[in-house]
């Protein structure tokens, strides 16, 4: 697997620390880097902090992935327990808003009854929808019978013409030629 940019920088920082420790034996030597002055020990400390941050970040990613895997594995069973407990609380305390609020639940809203006019409109809309979609109930489907008008037309075969031969006898033209009888 190829290293990402931050992993490459962390690797480079480790190599820079090793090179600085090898070639700058006096850690109090002052170096000017990017317009600022640092001692060798300050530079190695800064570089080591980057390496440590990268390692901590990688460890945190691994730990987070492990936690996510554990969460995905346990969520279905825990969700079932939560759902069952909510049902138990609702069954135990009924519609008592104060008691349900202690559990973070709200009382179920009362259904608003619809007026006679609204019901009439709803029935009319349902009928119109069924008519538009040509939907039928099972009893209506039983009453539907298909009618088919069948007209059979036969075409008579052409009659074979009689052929008169020279002998005066007639023969049917079977093959398109006539053979005289002697």
Coordinates of N, CA and C in Angstrom, one line a residue:
X1 N 0.8 -1.2 0.0 CA 0.0 0.0 0.0 C 0.9 1.2 0.0
X2 N 0.6 2.2 -0.9 CA 1.4 3.4 -1.0 C 1.1 4.3 0.3
X3 N 2.1 5.0 0.7 CA 2.0 5.8 1.8 C 1.3 7.1 1.4
X4 N 0.5 7.7 2.3 CA -0.1 9.0 2.0 C 0.9 10.1 2.2
X5 N 0.5 11.3 1.9 CA 1.4 12.5 2.1 C 1.8 12.6 3.5
X6 N 0.9 12.5 4.5 CA 1.3 12.7 5.9 C 2.2 11.6 6.4
X7 N 1.9 10.3 5.9 CA 2.8 9.2 6.3 C 4.2 9.4 5.7
X8 N 4.3 9.9 4.5 CA 5.6 10.2 3.9 C 6.3 11.3 4.6
X9 N 5.6 12.3 5.0 CA 6.2 13.4 5.8 C 6.7 12.9 7.2
X10 N 5.9 12.0 7.8 CA 6.4 11.5 9.1 C 7.6 10.6 8.9
X11 N 7.7 9.9 7.8 CA 8.9 9.1 7.6 C 10.1 10.0 7.3
X12 N 9.8 11.1 6.5 CA 10.9 12.0 6.2 C 11.4 12.7 7.5
X13 N 10.4 13.0 8.4 CA 10.8 13.7 9.7 C 11.7 12.7 10.5
X14 N 11.3 11.5 10.5 CA 12.2 10.5 11.3 C 13.6 10.4 10.7
X15 N 13.7 10.5 9.4 CA 15.0 10.4 8.8 C 15.8 11.7 9.1
X16 N 15.1 12.9 9.1 CA 15.7 14.1 9.4 C 16.3 14.2 10.8
X17 N 15.5 13.6 11.7 CA 15.9 13.5 13.1 C 17.2 12.7 13.2
X18 N 17.2 11.5 12.5 CA 18.3 10.6 12.6 C 19.6 11.3 12.0
X19 N 19.4 12.0 10.9 CA 20.5 12.7 10.2 C 21.0 13.8 11.1
X20 N 20.1 14.6 11.7 CA 20.5 15.7 12.5 C 21.3 15.2 13.7
X21 N 20.9 14.1 14.3 CA 21.6 13.6 15.5 C 22.9 13.0 15.1
X22 N 23.1 12.5 13.9 CA 24.3 12.0 13.4 C 25.3 13.1 13.0
X23 N 24.8 14.1 12.3 CA 25.8 15.1 11.7 C 25.9 16.4 12.6
X24 N 25.0 16.6 13.5 CA 25.1 17.8 14.4 C 25.3 17.3 15.8
X25 N 26.5 16.9 16.1 CA 26.7 16.3 17.4 C 26.5 17.3 18.6
X26 N 26.7 18.6 18.3 CA 26.5 19.6 19.4 C 25.0 20.0 19.2
X27 N 24.1 19.7 20.1 CA 22.7 20.0 20.0 C 22.4 21.5 20.2
X28 N 23.4 22.2 20.7 CA 23.2 23.7 20.9 C 23.5 24.5 19.7
X29 N 23.9 23.9 18.6 CA 24.3 24.7 17.4 C 23.0 25.3 16.9
X30 N 23.1 26.6 16.5 CA 21.9 27.4 16.0 C 21.9 27.3 14.5
X31 N 20.7 27.0 14.0 CA 20.6 26.9 12.5 C 19.4 27.9 12.1
X32 N 19.6 28.5 11.0 CA 18.5 29.4 10.5 C 17.8 28.7 9.5
X33 N 16.5 28.4 9.8 CA 15.6 27.6 8.9 C 14.4 28.5 8.6
X34 N 14.1 28.8 7.3 CA 12.9 29.5 7.0 C 12.9 30.9 7.6
X35 N 14.0 31.6 7.8 CA 14.0 32.9 8.4 C 14.0 32.9 9.9
X36 N 13.9 31.7 10.6 CA 13.9 31.7 12.0 C 15.1 30.9 12.5
X37 N 15.6 31.2 13.7 CA 16.7 30.5 14.2 C 16.3 29.4 15.2
X38 N 16.8 28.2 15.1 CA 16.5 27.1 15.9 C 17.8 26.4 16.3
X39 N 17.8 25.8 17.5 CA 18.9 25.0 17.9 C 18.6 23.6 17.3
X40 N 19.6 22.7 17.2 CA 19.4 21.4 16.7 C 18.4 20.6 17.5
X41 N 18.5 20.8 18.9 CA 17.6 20.1 19.8 C 16.1 20.6 19.6
X42 N 16.0 21.9 19.3 CA 14.6 22.5 19.1 C 14.0 21.9 17.8
X43 N 14.9 21.8 16.8 CA 14.4 21.2 15.5 C 14.0 19.8 15.6
X44 N 14.9 19.0 16.3 CA 14.5 17.6 16.5 C 13.3 17.4 17.3
X45 N 13.1 18.3 18.3 CA 11.8 18.2 19.1 C 10.6 18.6 18.3
X46 N 10.7 19.6 17.4 CA 9.6 19.9 16.5 C 9.3 18.8 15.6
X47 N 10.3 18.2 15.0 CA 10.1 17.1 14.1 C 9.5 15.9 14.8
X48 N 10.0 15.6 16.0 CA 9.5 14.5 16.8 C 8.0 14.7 17.1
X49 N 7.6 16.0 17.4 CA 6.2 16.2 17.7 C 5.3 15.9 16.5
X50 N 5.8 16.2 15.3 CA 5.1 15.8 14.1 C 4.9 14.3 14.0
X51 N 6.0 13.6 14.2 CA 6.0 12.1 14.1 C 5.0 11.6 15.2
X52 N 5.0 12.2 16.4 CA 4.1 11.7 17.5 C 2.7 12.0 17.1
X53 N 2.4 13.2 16.6 CA 1.0 13.5 16.2 C 0.5 12.5 15.1
X54 N 1.4 12.2 14.2 CA 1.0 11.3 13.1 C 0.7 9.9 13.7
X55 N 1.5 9.4 14.6 CA 1.3 8.1 15.2 C 0.0 8.1 16.0
X56 N -0.2 9.2 16.8 CA -1.4 9.3 17.6 C -2.6 9.3 16.7
X57 N -2.6 10.0 15.6 CA -3.7 10.1 14.7 C -4.0 8.7 14.1
X58 N -2.9 8.0 13.7 CA -3.1 6.7 13.2 C -3.7 5.7 14.2
X59 N -3.3 5.8 15.4 CA -3.8 5.0 16.5 C -5.3 5.3 16.8
X60 N -5.6 6.6 16.7 CA -7.0 7.0 16.9 C -7.9 6.5 15.8
X61 N -7.4 6.5 14.6 CA -8.2 6.0 13.4 C -8.4 4.5 13.6
X62 N -7.4 3.8 14.1 CA -7.6 2.3 14.3 C -8.6 2.1 15.4
X63 N -8.5 2.9 16.5 CA -9.4 2.7 17.6 C -10.8 3.1 17.2
X64 N -11.0 4.1 16.4 CA -12.3 4.6 15.9 C -12.9 3.5 15.0
X65 N -12.1 2.9 14.2 CA -12.6 1.8 13.3 C -13.1 0.6 14.1
X66 N -12.3 0.3 15.2 CA -12.7 -0.8 16.0 C -14.0 -0.5 16.8
X67 N -14.2 0.7 17.2 CA -15.4 1.1 17.9 C -16.6 1.1 16.9
X68 N -16.4 1.5 15.7 CA -17.5 1.4 14.7 C -17.9 0.0 14.4
X69 N -16.9 -0.9 14.3 CA -17.2 -2.3 14.1 C -18.0 -2.9 15.3
X70 N -17.6 -2.5 16.5 CA -18.3 -3.0 17.7 C -19.7 -2.4 17.7
X71 N -19.9 -1.1 17.3 CA -21.2 -0.5 17.3 C -22.1 -1.2 16.3
X72 N -21.6 -1.5 15.1 CA -22.4 -2.1 14.1 C -22.8 -3.5 14.5
X73 N -21.9 -4.2 15.2 CA -22.2 -5.6 15.7 C -23.3 -5.6 16.8
X74 N -23.3 -4.6 17.6 CA -24.2 -4.6 18.8 C -25.5 -3.8 18.6
X75 N -25.5 -2.9 17.6 CA -26.7 -2.1 17.4 C -28.0 -2.8 17.2
X76 N -28.0 -3.9 16.4 CA -29.3 -4.5 16.2 C -30.0 -5.1 17.5
X77 N -29.2 -5.7 18.3 CA -29.7 -6.3 19.6 C -30.0 -5.2 20.6
X78 N -29.2 -4.2 20.6 CA -29.5 -3.1 21.5 C -30.7 -2.3 21.1
X79 N -30.9 -2.1 19.8 CA -32.1 -1.4 19.3 C -33.3 -2.1 19.6
X80 N -33.3 -3.5 19.6 CA -34.4 -4.3 20.0 C -34.8 -4.1 21.4
X81 N -33.8 -4.0 22.3 CA -34.0 -3.8 23.7 C -34.6 -2.5 24.0
X82 N -34.1 -1.5 23.3 CA -34.6 -0.1 23.4 C -36.1 0.0 23.0
X83 N -36.4 -0.6 21.9 CA -37.7 -0.6 21.4 C -38.7 -1.3 22.3
X84 N -38.2 -2.5 22.8 CA -39.1 -3.2 23.8 C -39.3 -2.4 25.1
X85 N -38.2 -1.7 25.5 CA -38.4 -0.9 26.8 C -39.4 0.2 26.6
X86 N -39.3 0.9 25.4 CA -40.2 2.0 25.1 C -41.7 1.4 25.1
X87 N -41.9 0.3 24.5 CA -43.2 -0.3 24.5 C -43.7 -0.6 26.0
X88 N -42.7 -1.1 26.8 CA -43.1 -1.4 28.2 C -43.5 -0.1 28.9
X89 N -42.7 0.9 28.7 CA -42.9 2.2 29.4 C -44.3 2.7 29.0
X90 N -44.6 2.7 27.7 CA -45.9 3.2 27.2 C -47.0 2.3 27.7
X91 N -46.8 1.0 27.8 CA -47.9 0.2 28.4 C -48.1 0.4 29.8
X92 N -47.0 0.6 30.6 CA -47.1 0.8 32.0 C -47.7 2.2 32.4
X93 N -47.2 3.2 31.7 CA -47.7 4.6 32.1 C -48.8 5.1 31.2
X94 N -49.2 4.4 30.2 CA -50.3 4.8 29.3 C -50.0 6.2 28.7
X95 N -51.0 7.1 28.9 CA -51.0 8.4 28.3 C -50.6 9.5 29.3
X96 N -50.0 9.1 30.4 CA -49.6 10.1 31.4 C -48.4 10.9 30.8
X97 N -48.6 12.1 30.4 CA -47.6 12.9 29.8 C -46.4 13.2 30.7
X98 N -46.7 13.4 32.0 CA -45.6 13.7 32.9 C -44.7 12.5 33.1
X99 N -45.2 11.3 33.2 CA -44.4 10.2 33.4 C -43.6 9.8 32.1
X100 N -44.3 9.9 31.0 CA -43.6 9.7 29.7 C -42.5 10.7 29.5
X101 N -42.7 11.9 29.9 CA -41.7 13.0 29.7 C -40.4 12.7 30.5
X102 N -40.6 12.0 31.6 CA -39.4 11.6 32.4 C -38.5 10.6 31.7
X103 N -39.2 9.9 30.8 CA -38.4 8.9 30.0 C -38.0 9.5 28.6
X104 N -38.3 10.7 28.4 CA -38.0 11.4 27.1 C -39.0 11.0 26.0
X105 N -40.2 10.5 26.4 CA -41.2 10.2 25.4 C -42.3 11.2 25.4
X106 N -43.0 11.3 24.3 CA -44.2 12.2 24.3 C -45.4 11.3 24.3
X107 N -46.5 11.9 24.8 CA -47.8 11.2 24.8 C -48.3 11.2 23.4
X108 N -48.9 10.1 23.0 CA -49.5 10.0 21.6 C -50.5 11.1 21.4
X109 N -50.5 11.6 20.2 CA -51.4 12.7 19.8 C -52.8 12.0 19.6
X110 N -53.8 12.7 20.0 CA -55.2 12.2 19.8 C -55.5 12.4 18.4
X111 N -56.2 11.4 17.8 CA -56.6 11.6 16.4 C -57.8 12.6 16.3
X112 N -57.7 13.4 15.3 CA -58.7 14.4 15.1 C -59.7 13.8 14.2
X113 N -61.0 13.7 14.7 CA -62.0 13.1 13.8 C -62.3 14.0 12.6
X114 N -62.6 13.4 11.4 CA -62.9 14.2 10.3 C -64.4 14.5 10.2
X115 N -64.7 15.6 9.6 CA -66.1 16.0 9.5 C -66.8 15.1 8.5
X116 N -68.1 15.2 8.5 CA -68.9 14.5 7.5 C -68.6 14.9 6.1
X117 N -68.4 16.2 5.9 CA -68.1 16.8 4.6 C -66.7 16.2 4.1
X118 N -65.7 16.2 5.0 CA -64.4 15.6 4.6 C -64.5 14.1 4.3
X119 N -65.4 13.4 5.0 CA -65.5 12.0 4.7 C -66.2 11.8 3.4
X120 N -67.2 12.6 3.1 CA -67.9 12.5 1.8 C -66.9 12.8 0.6
X121 N -66.1 13.8 0.8 CA -65.1 14.1 -0.2 C -64.1 12.9 -0.4
X122 N -63.7 12.4 0.7 CA -62.7 11.2 0.7 C -63.3 10.0 -0.1
X123 N -64.6 9.7 0.2 CA -65.3 8.6 -0.5 C -65.4 8.9 -2.0
X124 N -65.7 10.1 -2.3 CA -65.8 10.5 -3.7 C -64.5 10.3 -4.4
X125 N -63.4 10.8 -3.8 CA -62.1 10.7 -4.3 C -61.7 9.2 -4.5
X126 N -62.0 8.4 -3.6 CA -61.6 7.0 -3.7 C -62.3 6.3 -4.9
X127 N -63.6 6.7 -5.0 CA -64.4 6.1 -6.2 C -63.8 6.6 -7.5
X128 N -63.5 7.9 -7.6 CA -62.9 8.4 -8.8 C -61.6 7.7 -9.1
X129 N -60.8 7.5 -8.1 CA -59.5 6.8 -8.3 C -59.7 5.4 -8.8
X130 N -60.6 4.7 -8.2 CA -60.9 3.3 -8.7 C -61.3 3.3 -10.1
X131 N -62.2 4.3 -10.4 CA -62.7 4.3 -11.8 C -61.6 4.7 -12.8
X132 N -60.7 5.6 -12.4 CA -59.6 6.0 -13.3 C -58.6 4.9 -13.5
X133 N -58.4 4.1 -12.5 CA -57.4 3.0 -12.5 C -58.1 1.7 -13.0
X134 N -59.4 1.7 -13.2 CA -60.1 0.5 -13.6 C -59.9 -0.6 -12.6
X135 N -59.9 -0.3 -11.3 CA -59.7 -1.3 -10.3 C -61.0 -1.9 -9.9
X136 N -61.0 -3.2 -9.6 CA -62.3 -3.9 -9.1 C -62.0 -4.7 -7.9
X137 N -63.0 -5.0 -7.2 CA -62.9 -5.9 -6.1 C -63.0 -7.3 -6.6
X138 N -62.9 -8.3 -5.7 CA -62.9 -9.7 -6.1 C -64.3 -10.1 -6.6
X139 N -65.4 -9.6 -6.0 CA -66.7 -9.9 -6.4 C -67.0 -9.3 -7.8
X140 N -66.5 -8.1 -8.0 CA -66.7 -7.4 -9.3 C -66.0 -8.1 -10.4
X141 N -64.8 -8.7 -10.1 CA -64.1 -9.4 -11.1 C -64.8 -10.7 -11.5
X142 N -65.5 -11.3 -10.6 CA -66.2 -12.5 -10.9 C -67.3 -12.3 -12.0
X143 N -67.9 -11.1 -11.9 CA -69.0 -10.8 -12.8 C -68.5 -10.4 -14.2
X144 N -67.2 -10.2 -14.4 CA -66.7 -9.8 -15.7 C -66.5 -11.1 -16.5
X145 N -67.2 -11.2 -17.7 CA -67.0 -12.3 -18.6 C -66.6 -11.8 -19.9
X146 N -65.7 -12.4 -20.5 CA -65.2 -12.0 -21.9 C -66.1 -12.5 -23.0
X147 N -66.5 -11.7 -23.9 CA -67.2 -12.1 -25.1 C -66.4 -12.0 -26.3
X148 N -66.4 -13.0 -27.1 CA -65.6 -13.0 -28.3 C -66.5 -13.3 -29.5
X149 N -66.5 -12.5 -30.5 CA -67.2 -12.8 -31.7 C -66.2 -13.4 -32.7
X150 N -66.6 -14.6 -33.1 CA -65.7 -15.3 -34.0 C -66.4 -15.4 -35.3
X151 N -65.8 -15.0 -36.4 CA -66.3 -15.1 -37.7 C -65.3 -16.0 -38.5
X152 N -65.9 -17.1 -39.0 CA -65.0 -18.0 -39.8 C -65.4 -17.8 -41.2
X153 N -64.4 -17.4 -42.0 CA -64.6 -17.2 -43.4 C -63.9 -18.3 -44.2
X154 N -64.6 -19.0 -45.0 CA -63.9 -20.1 -45.8 C -63.9 -19.6 -47.2
X155 N -62.8 -19.9 -47.9 CA -62.6 -19.6 -49.3 C -62.7 -20.9 -50.1
X156 N -63.6 -21.0 -51.0 CA -63.7 -22.2 -51.8 C -62.5 -22.3 -52.7
X157 N -62.1 -23.6 -52.8 CA -60.9 -23.8 -53.7 C -61.4 -23.6 -55.1
X158 N -60.5 -23.1 -56.0 CA -60.9 -23.0 -57.4 C -61.2 -24.3 -58.0
X159 N -62.2 -24.4 -58.8 CA -62.6 -25.6 -59.5 C -61.6 -25.9 -60.6
X160 N -61.3 -27.1 -60.8 CA -60.3 -27.5 -61.9 C -61.1 -27.5 -63.2
X161 N -60.6 -26.7 -64.1 CA -61.3 -26.7 -65.4 C -61.2 -28.0 -66.2
X162 N -62.2 -28.3 -66.8 CA -62.2 -29.5 -67.7 C -61.5 -29.2 -69.0
X163 N -60.8 -30.1 -69.5 CA -60.0 -29.9 -70.7 C -60.6 -30.9 -71.8
X164 N -61.0 -30.4 -72.9 CA -61.5 -31.2 -73.9 C -60.4 -31.7 -74.8
X165 N -60.3 -33.0 -75.0 CA -59.2 -33.5 -75.8 C -59.7 -33.7 -77.3
X166 N -58.8 -34.0 -78.1 CA -59.1 -34.1 -79.5 C -60.0 -35.3 -79.8
X167 N -60.1 -36.2 -78.9 CA -60.9 -37.4 -79.1 C -62.3 -37.1 -78.6
X168 N -62.6 -36.0 -78.1 CA -63.9 -35.6 -77.6 C -64.2 -36.0 -76.2
X169 N -63.2 -36.6 -75.5 CA -63.4 -36.9 -74.1 C -62.9 -35.8 -73.3
X170 N -63.4 -35.6 -72.1 CA -62.9 -34.6 -71.2 C -62.1 -35.2 -70.1
X171 N -61.0 -34.5 -69.8 CA -60.2 -35.0 -68.7 C -59.8 -33.8 -67.8
X172 N -59.7 -34.1 -66.6 CA -59.4 -33.0 -65.6 C -57.9 -32.7 -65.8
X173 N -57.6 -31.5 -65.8 CA -56.3 -31.0 -65.9 C -55.6 -31.1 -64.6
X174 N -54.9 -32.2 -64.4 CA -54.3 -32.4 -63.1 C -52.9 -31.7 -63.1
X175 N -52.2 -31.9 -64.1 CA -50.8 -31.4 -64.1 C -50.6 -30.2 -65.0
X176 N -51.7 -29.7 -65.6 CA -51.5 -28.6 -66.5 C -51.4 -29.0 -67.9
X177 N -51.3 -30.3 -68.2 CA -51.2 -30.8 -69.6 C -52.2 -31.9 -69.7
X178 N -52.6 -32.1 -70.9 CA -53.6 -33.2 -71.2 C -52.9 -34.2 -72.0
X179 N -53.3 -35.4 -71.8 CA -52.7 -36.5 -72.6 C -53.9 -37.1 -73.4
X180 N -53.7 -37.1 -74.7 CA -54.8 -37.6 -75.5 C -54.9 -39.2 -75.4
X181 N -56.1 -39.6 -75.4 CA -56.4 -41.1 -75.4 C -56.6 -41.6 -76.8
X182 N -56.0 -42.6 -77.2 CA -56.2 -43.1 -78.5 C -57.1 -44.3 -78.5

